[in-house]
Structures are given as C-alpha cells and as structure tokens.
Coordinates of C-alpha atoms and ligand atoms in Angstrom, one line a residue:
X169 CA -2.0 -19.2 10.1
X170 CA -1.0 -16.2 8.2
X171 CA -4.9 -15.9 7.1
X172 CA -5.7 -15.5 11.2
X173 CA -6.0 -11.6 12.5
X174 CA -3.2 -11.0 14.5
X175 CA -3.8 -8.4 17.3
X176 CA -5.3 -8.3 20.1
X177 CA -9.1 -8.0 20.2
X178 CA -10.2 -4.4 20.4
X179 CA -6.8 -3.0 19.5
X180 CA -8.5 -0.4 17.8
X181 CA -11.4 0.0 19.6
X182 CA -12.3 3.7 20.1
X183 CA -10.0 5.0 17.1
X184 CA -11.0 6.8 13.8
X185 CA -9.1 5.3 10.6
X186 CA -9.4 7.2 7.3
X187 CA -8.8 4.7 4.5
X188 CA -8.4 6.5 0.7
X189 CA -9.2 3.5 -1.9
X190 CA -10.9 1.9 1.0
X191 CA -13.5 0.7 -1.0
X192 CA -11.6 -2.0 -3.2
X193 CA -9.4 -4.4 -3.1
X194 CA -6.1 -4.2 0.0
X195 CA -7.9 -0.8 1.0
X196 CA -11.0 -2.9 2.1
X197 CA -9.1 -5.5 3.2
X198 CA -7.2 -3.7 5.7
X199 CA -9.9 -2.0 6.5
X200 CA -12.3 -4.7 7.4
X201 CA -9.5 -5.7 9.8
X202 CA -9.3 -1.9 11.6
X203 CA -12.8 -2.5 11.9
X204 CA -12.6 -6.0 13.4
X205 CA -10.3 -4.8 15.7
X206 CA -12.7 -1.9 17.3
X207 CA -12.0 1.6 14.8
X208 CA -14.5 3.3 13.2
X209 CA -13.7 3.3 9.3
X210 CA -14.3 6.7 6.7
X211 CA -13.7 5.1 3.3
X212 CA -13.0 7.6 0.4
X213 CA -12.5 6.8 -3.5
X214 CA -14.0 8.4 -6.5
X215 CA -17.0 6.1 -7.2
X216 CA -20.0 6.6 -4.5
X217 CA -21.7 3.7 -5.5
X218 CA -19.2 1.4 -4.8
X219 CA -18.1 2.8 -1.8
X220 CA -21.4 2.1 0.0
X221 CA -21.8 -1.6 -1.5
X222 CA -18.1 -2.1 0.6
X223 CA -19.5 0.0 3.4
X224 CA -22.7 -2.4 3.6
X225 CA -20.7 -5.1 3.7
X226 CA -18.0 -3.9 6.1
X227 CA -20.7 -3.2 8.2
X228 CA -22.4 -6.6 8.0
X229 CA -19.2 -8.7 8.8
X230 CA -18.0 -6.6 11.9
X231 CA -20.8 -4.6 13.3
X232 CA -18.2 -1.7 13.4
X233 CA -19.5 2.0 11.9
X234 CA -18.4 3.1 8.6
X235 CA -19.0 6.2 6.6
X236 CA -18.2 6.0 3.1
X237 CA -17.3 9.8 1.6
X238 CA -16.5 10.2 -2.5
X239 CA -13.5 12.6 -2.7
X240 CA -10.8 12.2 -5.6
X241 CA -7.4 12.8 -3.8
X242 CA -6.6 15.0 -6.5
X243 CA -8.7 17.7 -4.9
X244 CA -7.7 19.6 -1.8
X245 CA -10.9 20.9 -0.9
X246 CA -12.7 17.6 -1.2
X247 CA -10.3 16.2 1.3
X248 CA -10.7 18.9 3.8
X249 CA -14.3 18.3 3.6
X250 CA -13.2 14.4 4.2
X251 CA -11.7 15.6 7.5
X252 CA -14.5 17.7 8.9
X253 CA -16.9 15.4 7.9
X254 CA -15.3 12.5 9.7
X255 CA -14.5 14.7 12.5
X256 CA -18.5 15.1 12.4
X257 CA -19.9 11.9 12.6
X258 CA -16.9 10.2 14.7
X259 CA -15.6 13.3 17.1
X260 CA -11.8 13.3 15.8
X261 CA -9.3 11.0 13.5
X262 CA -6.5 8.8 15.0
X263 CA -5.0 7.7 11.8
X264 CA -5.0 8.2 8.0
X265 CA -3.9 5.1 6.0
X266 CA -2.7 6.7 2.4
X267 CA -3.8 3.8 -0.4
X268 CA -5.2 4.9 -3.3
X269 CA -3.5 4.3 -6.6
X270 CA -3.4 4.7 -10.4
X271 CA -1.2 2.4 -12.2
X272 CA -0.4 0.8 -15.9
X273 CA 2.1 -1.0 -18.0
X274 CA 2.8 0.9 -21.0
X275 CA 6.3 1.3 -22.8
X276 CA 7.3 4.9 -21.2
X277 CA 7.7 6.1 -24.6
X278 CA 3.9 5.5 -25.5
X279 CA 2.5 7.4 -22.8
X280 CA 1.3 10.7 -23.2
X281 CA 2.7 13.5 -20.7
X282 CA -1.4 13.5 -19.5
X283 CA -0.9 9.5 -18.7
X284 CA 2.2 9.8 -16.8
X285 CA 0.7 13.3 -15.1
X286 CA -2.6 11.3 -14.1
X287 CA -0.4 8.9 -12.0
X288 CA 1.5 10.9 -10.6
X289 CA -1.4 13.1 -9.3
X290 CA -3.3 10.5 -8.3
X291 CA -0.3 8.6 -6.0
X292 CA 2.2 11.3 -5.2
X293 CA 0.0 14.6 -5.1
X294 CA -3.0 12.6 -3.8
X295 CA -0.9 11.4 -1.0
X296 CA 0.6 14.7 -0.1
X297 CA -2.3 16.5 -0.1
X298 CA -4.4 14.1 1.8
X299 CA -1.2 13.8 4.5
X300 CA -0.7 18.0 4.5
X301 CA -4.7 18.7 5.4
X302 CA -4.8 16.0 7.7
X303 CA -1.2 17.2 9.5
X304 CA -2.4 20.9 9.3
X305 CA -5.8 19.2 11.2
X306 CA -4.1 17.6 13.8
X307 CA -1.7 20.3 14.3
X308 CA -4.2 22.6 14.8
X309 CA -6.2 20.6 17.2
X310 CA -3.4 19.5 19.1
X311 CA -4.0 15.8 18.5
X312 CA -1.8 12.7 18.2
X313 CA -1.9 11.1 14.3
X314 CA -0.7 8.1 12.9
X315 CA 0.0 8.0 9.0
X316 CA 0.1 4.8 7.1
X317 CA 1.5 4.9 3.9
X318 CA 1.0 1.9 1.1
X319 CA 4.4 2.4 -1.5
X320 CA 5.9 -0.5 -3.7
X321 CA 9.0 -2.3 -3.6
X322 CA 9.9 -1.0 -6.9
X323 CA 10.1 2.8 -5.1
X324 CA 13.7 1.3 -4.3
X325 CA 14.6 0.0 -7.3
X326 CA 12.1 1.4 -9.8
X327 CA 11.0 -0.5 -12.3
X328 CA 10.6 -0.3 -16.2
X329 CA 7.2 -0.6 -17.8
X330 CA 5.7 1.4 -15.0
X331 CA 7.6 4.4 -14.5
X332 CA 5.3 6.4 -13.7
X333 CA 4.2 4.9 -11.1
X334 CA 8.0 4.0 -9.8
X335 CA 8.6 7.9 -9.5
X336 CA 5.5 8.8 -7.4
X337 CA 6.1 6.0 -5.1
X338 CA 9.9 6.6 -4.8
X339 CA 8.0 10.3 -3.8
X340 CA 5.8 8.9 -1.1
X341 CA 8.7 6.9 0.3
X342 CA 10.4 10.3 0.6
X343 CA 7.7 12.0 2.0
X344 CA 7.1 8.9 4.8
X345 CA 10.6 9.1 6.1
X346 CA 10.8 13.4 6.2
X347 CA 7.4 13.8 7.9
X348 CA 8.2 11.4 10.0
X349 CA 11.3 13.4 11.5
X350 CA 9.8 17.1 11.2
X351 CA 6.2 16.1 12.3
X352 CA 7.5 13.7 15.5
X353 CA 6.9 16.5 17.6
X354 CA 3.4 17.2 17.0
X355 CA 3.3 13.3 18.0
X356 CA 2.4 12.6 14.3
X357 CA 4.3 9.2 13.8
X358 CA 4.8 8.4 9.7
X359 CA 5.7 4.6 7.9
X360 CA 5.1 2.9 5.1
X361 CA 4.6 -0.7 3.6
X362 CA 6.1 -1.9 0.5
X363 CA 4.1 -4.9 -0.9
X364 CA 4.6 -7.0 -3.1
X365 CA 2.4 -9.0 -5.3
X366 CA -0.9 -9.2 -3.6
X367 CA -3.3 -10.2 -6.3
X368 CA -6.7 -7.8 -6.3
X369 CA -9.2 -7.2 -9.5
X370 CA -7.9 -3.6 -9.8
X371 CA -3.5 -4.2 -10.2
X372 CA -3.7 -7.4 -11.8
X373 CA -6.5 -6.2 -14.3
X374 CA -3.8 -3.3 -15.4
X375 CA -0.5 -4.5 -14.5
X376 CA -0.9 -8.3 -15.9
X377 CA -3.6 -7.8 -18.5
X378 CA -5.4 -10.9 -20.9
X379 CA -2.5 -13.6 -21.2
X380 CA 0.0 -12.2 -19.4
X381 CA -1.1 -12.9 -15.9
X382 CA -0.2 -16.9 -17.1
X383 CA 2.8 -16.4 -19.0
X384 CA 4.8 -13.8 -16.6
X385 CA 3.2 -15.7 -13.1
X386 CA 4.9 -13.5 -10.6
X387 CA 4.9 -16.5 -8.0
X388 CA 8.1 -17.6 -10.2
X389 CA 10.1 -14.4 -8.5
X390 CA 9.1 -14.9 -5.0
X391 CA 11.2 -17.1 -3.0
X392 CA 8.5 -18.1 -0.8
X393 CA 7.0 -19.7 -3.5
X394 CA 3.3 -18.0 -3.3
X395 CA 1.8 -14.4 -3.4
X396 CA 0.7 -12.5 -0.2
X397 CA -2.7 -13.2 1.2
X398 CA -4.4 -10.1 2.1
X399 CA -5.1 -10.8 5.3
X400 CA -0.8 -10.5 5.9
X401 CA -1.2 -7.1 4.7
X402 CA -4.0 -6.1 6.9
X403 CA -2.0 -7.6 10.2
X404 CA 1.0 -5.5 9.3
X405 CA -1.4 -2.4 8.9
X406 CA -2.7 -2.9 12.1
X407 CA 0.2 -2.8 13.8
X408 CA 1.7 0.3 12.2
X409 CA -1.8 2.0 12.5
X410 CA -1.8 0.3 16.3
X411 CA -0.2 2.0 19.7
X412 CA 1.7 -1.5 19.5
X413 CA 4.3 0.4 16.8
X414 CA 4.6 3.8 19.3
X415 CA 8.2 3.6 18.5
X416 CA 8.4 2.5 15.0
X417 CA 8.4 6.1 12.8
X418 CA 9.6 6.7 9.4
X419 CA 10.4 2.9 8.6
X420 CA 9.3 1.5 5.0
X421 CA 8.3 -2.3 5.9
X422 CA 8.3 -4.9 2.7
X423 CA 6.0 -7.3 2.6
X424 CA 7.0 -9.6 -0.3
X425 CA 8.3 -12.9 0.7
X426 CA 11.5 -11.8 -0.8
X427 CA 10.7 -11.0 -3.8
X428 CA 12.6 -7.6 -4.8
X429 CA 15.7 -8.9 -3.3
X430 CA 16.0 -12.1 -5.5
X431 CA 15.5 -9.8 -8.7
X432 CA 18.9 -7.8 -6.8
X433 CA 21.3 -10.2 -5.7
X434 CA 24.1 -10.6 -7.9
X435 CA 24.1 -14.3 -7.8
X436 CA 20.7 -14.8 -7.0
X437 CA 20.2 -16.9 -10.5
X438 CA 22.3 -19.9 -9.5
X439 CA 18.8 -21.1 -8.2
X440 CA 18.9 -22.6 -11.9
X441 CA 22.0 -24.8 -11.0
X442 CA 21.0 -28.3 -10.4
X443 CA 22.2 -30.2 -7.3
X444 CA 24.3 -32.4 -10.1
X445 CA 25.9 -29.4 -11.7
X446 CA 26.9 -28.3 -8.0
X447 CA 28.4 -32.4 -7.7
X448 CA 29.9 -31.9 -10.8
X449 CA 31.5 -28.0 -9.8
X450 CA 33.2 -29.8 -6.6
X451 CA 34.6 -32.5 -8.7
X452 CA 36.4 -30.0 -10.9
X453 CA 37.6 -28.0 -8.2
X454 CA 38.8 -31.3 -6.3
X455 CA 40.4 -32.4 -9.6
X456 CA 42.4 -29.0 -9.9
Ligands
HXC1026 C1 -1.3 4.2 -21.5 C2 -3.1 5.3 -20.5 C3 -3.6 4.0 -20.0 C4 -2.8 2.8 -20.3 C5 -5.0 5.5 -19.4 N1 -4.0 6.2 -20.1 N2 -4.7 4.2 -19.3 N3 -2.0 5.4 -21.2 N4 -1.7 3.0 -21.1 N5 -3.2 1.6 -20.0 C6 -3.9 7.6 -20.4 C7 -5.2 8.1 -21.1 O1 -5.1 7.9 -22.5 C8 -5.1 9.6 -20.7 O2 -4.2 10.3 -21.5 C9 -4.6 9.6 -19.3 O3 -3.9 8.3 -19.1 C10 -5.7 9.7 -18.2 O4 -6.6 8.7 -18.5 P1 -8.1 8.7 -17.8 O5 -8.7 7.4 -18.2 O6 -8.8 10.0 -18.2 O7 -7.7 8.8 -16.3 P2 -8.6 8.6 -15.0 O8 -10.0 8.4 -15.4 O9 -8.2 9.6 -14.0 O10 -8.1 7.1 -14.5 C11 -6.9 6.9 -13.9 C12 -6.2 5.6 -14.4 C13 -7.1 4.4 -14.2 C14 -4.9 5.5 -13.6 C15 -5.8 5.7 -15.9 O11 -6.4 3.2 -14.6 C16 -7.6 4.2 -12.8 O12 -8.7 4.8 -12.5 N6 -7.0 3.5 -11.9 C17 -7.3 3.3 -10.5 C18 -7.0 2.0 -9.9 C19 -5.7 1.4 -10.2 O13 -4.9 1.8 -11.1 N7 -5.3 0.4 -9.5 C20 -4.1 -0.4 -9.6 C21 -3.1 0.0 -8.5 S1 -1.8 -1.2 -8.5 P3 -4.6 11.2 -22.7 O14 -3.3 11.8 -23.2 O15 -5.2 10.3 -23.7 O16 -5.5 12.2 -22.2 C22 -0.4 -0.4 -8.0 C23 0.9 -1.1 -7.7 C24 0.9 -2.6 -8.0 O17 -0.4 0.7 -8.0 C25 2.3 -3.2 -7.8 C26 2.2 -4.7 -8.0 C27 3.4 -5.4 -7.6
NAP1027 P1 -7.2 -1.2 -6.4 O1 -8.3 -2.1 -5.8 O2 -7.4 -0.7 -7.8 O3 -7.1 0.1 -5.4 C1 -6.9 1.4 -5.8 C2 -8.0 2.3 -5.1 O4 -7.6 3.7 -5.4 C3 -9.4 2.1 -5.7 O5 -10.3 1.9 -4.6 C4 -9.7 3.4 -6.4 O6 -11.1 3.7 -6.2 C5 -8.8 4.4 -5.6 N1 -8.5 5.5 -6.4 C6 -7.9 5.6 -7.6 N2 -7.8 6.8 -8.1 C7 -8.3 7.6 -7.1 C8 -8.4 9.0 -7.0 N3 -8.0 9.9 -7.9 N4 -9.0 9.5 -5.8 C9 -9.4 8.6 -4.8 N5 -9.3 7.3 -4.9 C10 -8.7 6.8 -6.0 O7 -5.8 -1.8 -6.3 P2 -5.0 -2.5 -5.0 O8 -4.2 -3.6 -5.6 O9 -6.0 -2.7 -3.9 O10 -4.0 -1.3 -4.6 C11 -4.1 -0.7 -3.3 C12 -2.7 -0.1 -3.0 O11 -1.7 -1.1 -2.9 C13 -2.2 0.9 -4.0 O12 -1.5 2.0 -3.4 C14 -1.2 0.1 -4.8 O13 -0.2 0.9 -5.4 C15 -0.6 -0.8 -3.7 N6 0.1 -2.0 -4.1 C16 -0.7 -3.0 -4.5 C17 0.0 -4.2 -4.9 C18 -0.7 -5.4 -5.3 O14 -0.1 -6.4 -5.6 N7 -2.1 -5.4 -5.3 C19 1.4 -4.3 -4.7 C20 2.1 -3.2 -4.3 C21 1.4 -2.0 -3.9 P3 -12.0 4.5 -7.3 O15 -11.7 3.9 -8.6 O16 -13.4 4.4 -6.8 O17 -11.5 5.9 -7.2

C-alpha cells in the first residue's frame, strides 16, 4: 500500500518542478513521482554524467520531459542560470523542491573548519541561495511558487557525530517557517519534510559506513519496526508540491515512523520491560 502513488492522476500535469540532487537517491525518487503525476522535471547536482543517465531513465518510465542542468548550489550565478534555463525550455517554474545534501560522521573535534564549512555551504547556503534567486524570480514575474524543503529530524533535536550537518538543517528549518510568513503575499507558500531513515547509496554510504550499518541497524529505534520506503516520501512531496496543500505553509512534516520521538520521551525505554516484570510490578504494588 504505502509503495502505491497516492494522488490523483495528472495532479501535476502542466507544472514545472526544479529538483536540486534530483539525480540520486530520494531526489530521483520524488522526482519520478512529480513526473508520474504530469510536471515537467529540471534536475540539477554537480556531476553531468549522472544526471543524464537518471534523466534517461526518468524519461523512459513516465514519458514526462526532463532537463538535467549541472549547477553546484554553492554558486549563485549557476543557479540563476538554472532558473532562466528552465524558464527556457518549459515557459516558467511552479515549484522548487530544495534536496541536495553533504553529510558525514566524524567526532566534531576531528573535523577541520573546511569539513564543517563544506556542509554547511552545501545544505544551508545552497538552500538559501537556490530559494532567494528563485523568490527574487517569481517576485519579479509576478508568479505563484511553491518551495519544498527536505530537513532532518535531528534539525530539532540535533544530533552528535553530525553536527555539522544538525546546524545547517536546524538553518533551513528556520528559513522554511520565515519565508513562509514574509513571502505569503507574493503567493509563495514554504514547508519542509523531516525524514527519517530512508536508506539510499549516498547517506548510508557516509552516515553508516563498512560494519556499522549491521551493528547500529536503525530499524531498532523506529517504532514502526521498518525504515521508510521511498515511495512514502515521494507521496508526501507531492502533496506539499501539489495545489492539494494550498493552505498548509510554513509546516515541517516528519516522516519517520516515530523514530525521533522514541529517542525523546523520558520513559520511552520501558519498552525493555518484559510483560512478566510488568506481573511482577503489580504484584508489589498490590502487596504494599
Ligand atoms: C571528516 C571530511 C570527510 C569525512 C570530507 N571531509 N569527508 N572530514 N570526515 N568523512 C573534509 C575534507 O577533508 C575537506 O576538508 C572537506 O571536508 C571538503 O571535502 P571535499 O571532499 O573537498 O568536499 P566536496 O568534494 O565538496 O564533497 C562534499 C562532501 C561529500 C560532503 C564531503 O561527502 C559529498 O559530495 N557529499 C554529497 C552527498 C551526501 O553527502 N549525501 C548524504 C546526504 S544524507 P580539508 O580540511 O581536508 O580540506 C543526509 C541526512 C541523512 O544529509 C539523515 C539520515 C537519518
Ligand atoms: P544522496 O543520494 O547522496 O543525495 C544528495 C544529492 O545532493 C546528490 O544527488 C548530490 O549530487 C547532491 N549534491 C551534493 N552536493 C551538492 C552541491 N554542492 N550542489 C548540488 N548538488 C549537490 O542522499 P539522499 O539520502 O537521497 O539525501 C537526499 C536528501 O534527503 C538530503 O537533503 C538529505 O539530507 C535528506 N535526508 C535523507 C535521509 C535518508 O535517510 N536518506 C534522511 C533524512 C534526510 P552530486 O554529487 O552529483 O552533486
């Protein structure tokens, strides 16, 4: 079930969806599903070549138009030339879905001021600057926009191990919920997903290197018992990115079967006690 598409057919049809790490991983995921669902796609990332292997197969599974662009977020000027040429090929841009990431475990104290600089270029910077050219665009024009914004649960809590990462995401959940009160009037609506572990080549390869994807199994933190399936992802994205969410602005939606709020609630670990021990607690407590 949760592996079905969700919307309606065509609930994108006639729309233009920017993806940034479109060509990889949840990027391509949800953006196969825009695509099933009627946009036209412009997928952006640094590396050209594997941009237009996704693109060829995007293009094969839907039939929908894609134009893959290579543009580091890091650079302004590549972005604006993202936004003309997309505006080019398609007429105009309906929505700009913000996910491209850097991320790795490291002890903070290991990292080198580049490291923790190169993430947060890459996830808070890249996002702002791909958001304020793409606002200044639509402003200008006069056109309704719709930004999508991928965070992480642990821009909440933050997390240790990848701090650098927790601060620029705790950034773009700042930035999600601002625009989306000052840029309202320009009908520019702003929200954000928080998911949790989604398994792709690109986090697990960094964030649960060699052994450790066995030994600290992040299915034994999620309530639900399993990790997301990416097609759960791409249904929520579709409705955020989707006319269906016209009222929903400035809201940060988890997607994680639970997981950050087990690591939070205080008593959360009497999952441990047996259903004995609980016999044996109601005994004593009778006995007293
Ligand atoms: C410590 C590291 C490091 C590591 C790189 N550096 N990897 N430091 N531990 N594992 C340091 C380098 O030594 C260098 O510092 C600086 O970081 C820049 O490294 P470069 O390799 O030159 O950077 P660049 O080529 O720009 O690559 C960026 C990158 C890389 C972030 C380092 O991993 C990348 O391209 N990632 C993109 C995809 C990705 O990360 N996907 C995962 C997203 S998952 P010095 O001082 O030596 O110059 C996610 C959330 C998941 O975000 C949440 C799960 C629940
Ligand atoms: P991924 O496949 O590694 O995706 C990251 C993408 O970002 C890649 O396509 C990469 O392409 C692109 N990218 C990196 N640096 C860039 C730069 N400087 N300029 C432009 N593009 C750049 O990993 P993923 O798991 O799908 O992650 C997608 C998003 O989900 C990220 O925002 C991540 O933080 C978030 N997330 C993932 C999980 C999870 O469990 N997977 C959980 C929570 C949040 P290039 O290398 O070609 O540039």
């Amino acid at each position: 079930m949760f592996n079905e598409g969700m919307l309606k057919e065509g609930a994108l049809a006639g729309q233009t969806i920017i993806v940034t790490g479109g060509g990889t991983g949840l990027g391509k995921a949800m953006g196969t599903y825009f695509l099933q669902l009627g946009a036209n796609l412009v997928i952006t990332s640094r590396k050209i070549e594997v941009l237009e292997k996704a693109a060829g197969e995007m293009r094969q599974q839907t039939g929908g138009r894609v134009l893959p662009i290579a543009c580091d977020v890091r650079d302004y000027a590549a972005i604006e030339q993202v936004i003309a040429a997309a505006v080019a090929e398609f007429g105009r841009v309906n929505g700009l879905l913000n996910n491209a990431a850097g991320n790795f475990v490291s002890p903070t104290e290991r990292l080198s001021a580049n490291a923790f600089s190169t993430v947060i270029d890459i996830v808070l910077k890249g996002t702002t600057n791909f958001s304020l050219a793409m606002g200044k665009h639509w402003i200008k024009e006069k056109q309704a926009g719709t930004f999508l914004n991928i965070t992480t649960t642990y821009a909440f809590t933050g997390s240790g191990y990848v701090v650098p990462s927790a601060t620029a995401k705790a950034g773009v959940l700042a930035l999600t919920r601002s625009l989306a009160v000052e840029w309202a009037k320009y009908q520019i609506r702003t929200n954000a997903i928080a998911p949790g572990p989604f398994p792709t080549k690109g986090a697990w390869s960094r964030l649960l290197p060699g052994k450790l994807a066995k030994k600290l199994d992040p299915v034994q933190r999620i309530p639900v018992g399993r990790v997301g399936e990416h097609q759960e992802l791409a249904n929520l994205a579709a409705y955020l990115m989707s006319d269906y969410s016209a009222f929903v602005n400035g809201e940060v939606i988890t997607i994680d079967g639970g997981e950050w709020l087990k690591g939070a609630g205080e008593f959360n670990m009497m999952e441990a006690v047996s259903p004995k021990m609980w016999d044996m607690f109601a005994l004593m407590r009778k006995k007293k």
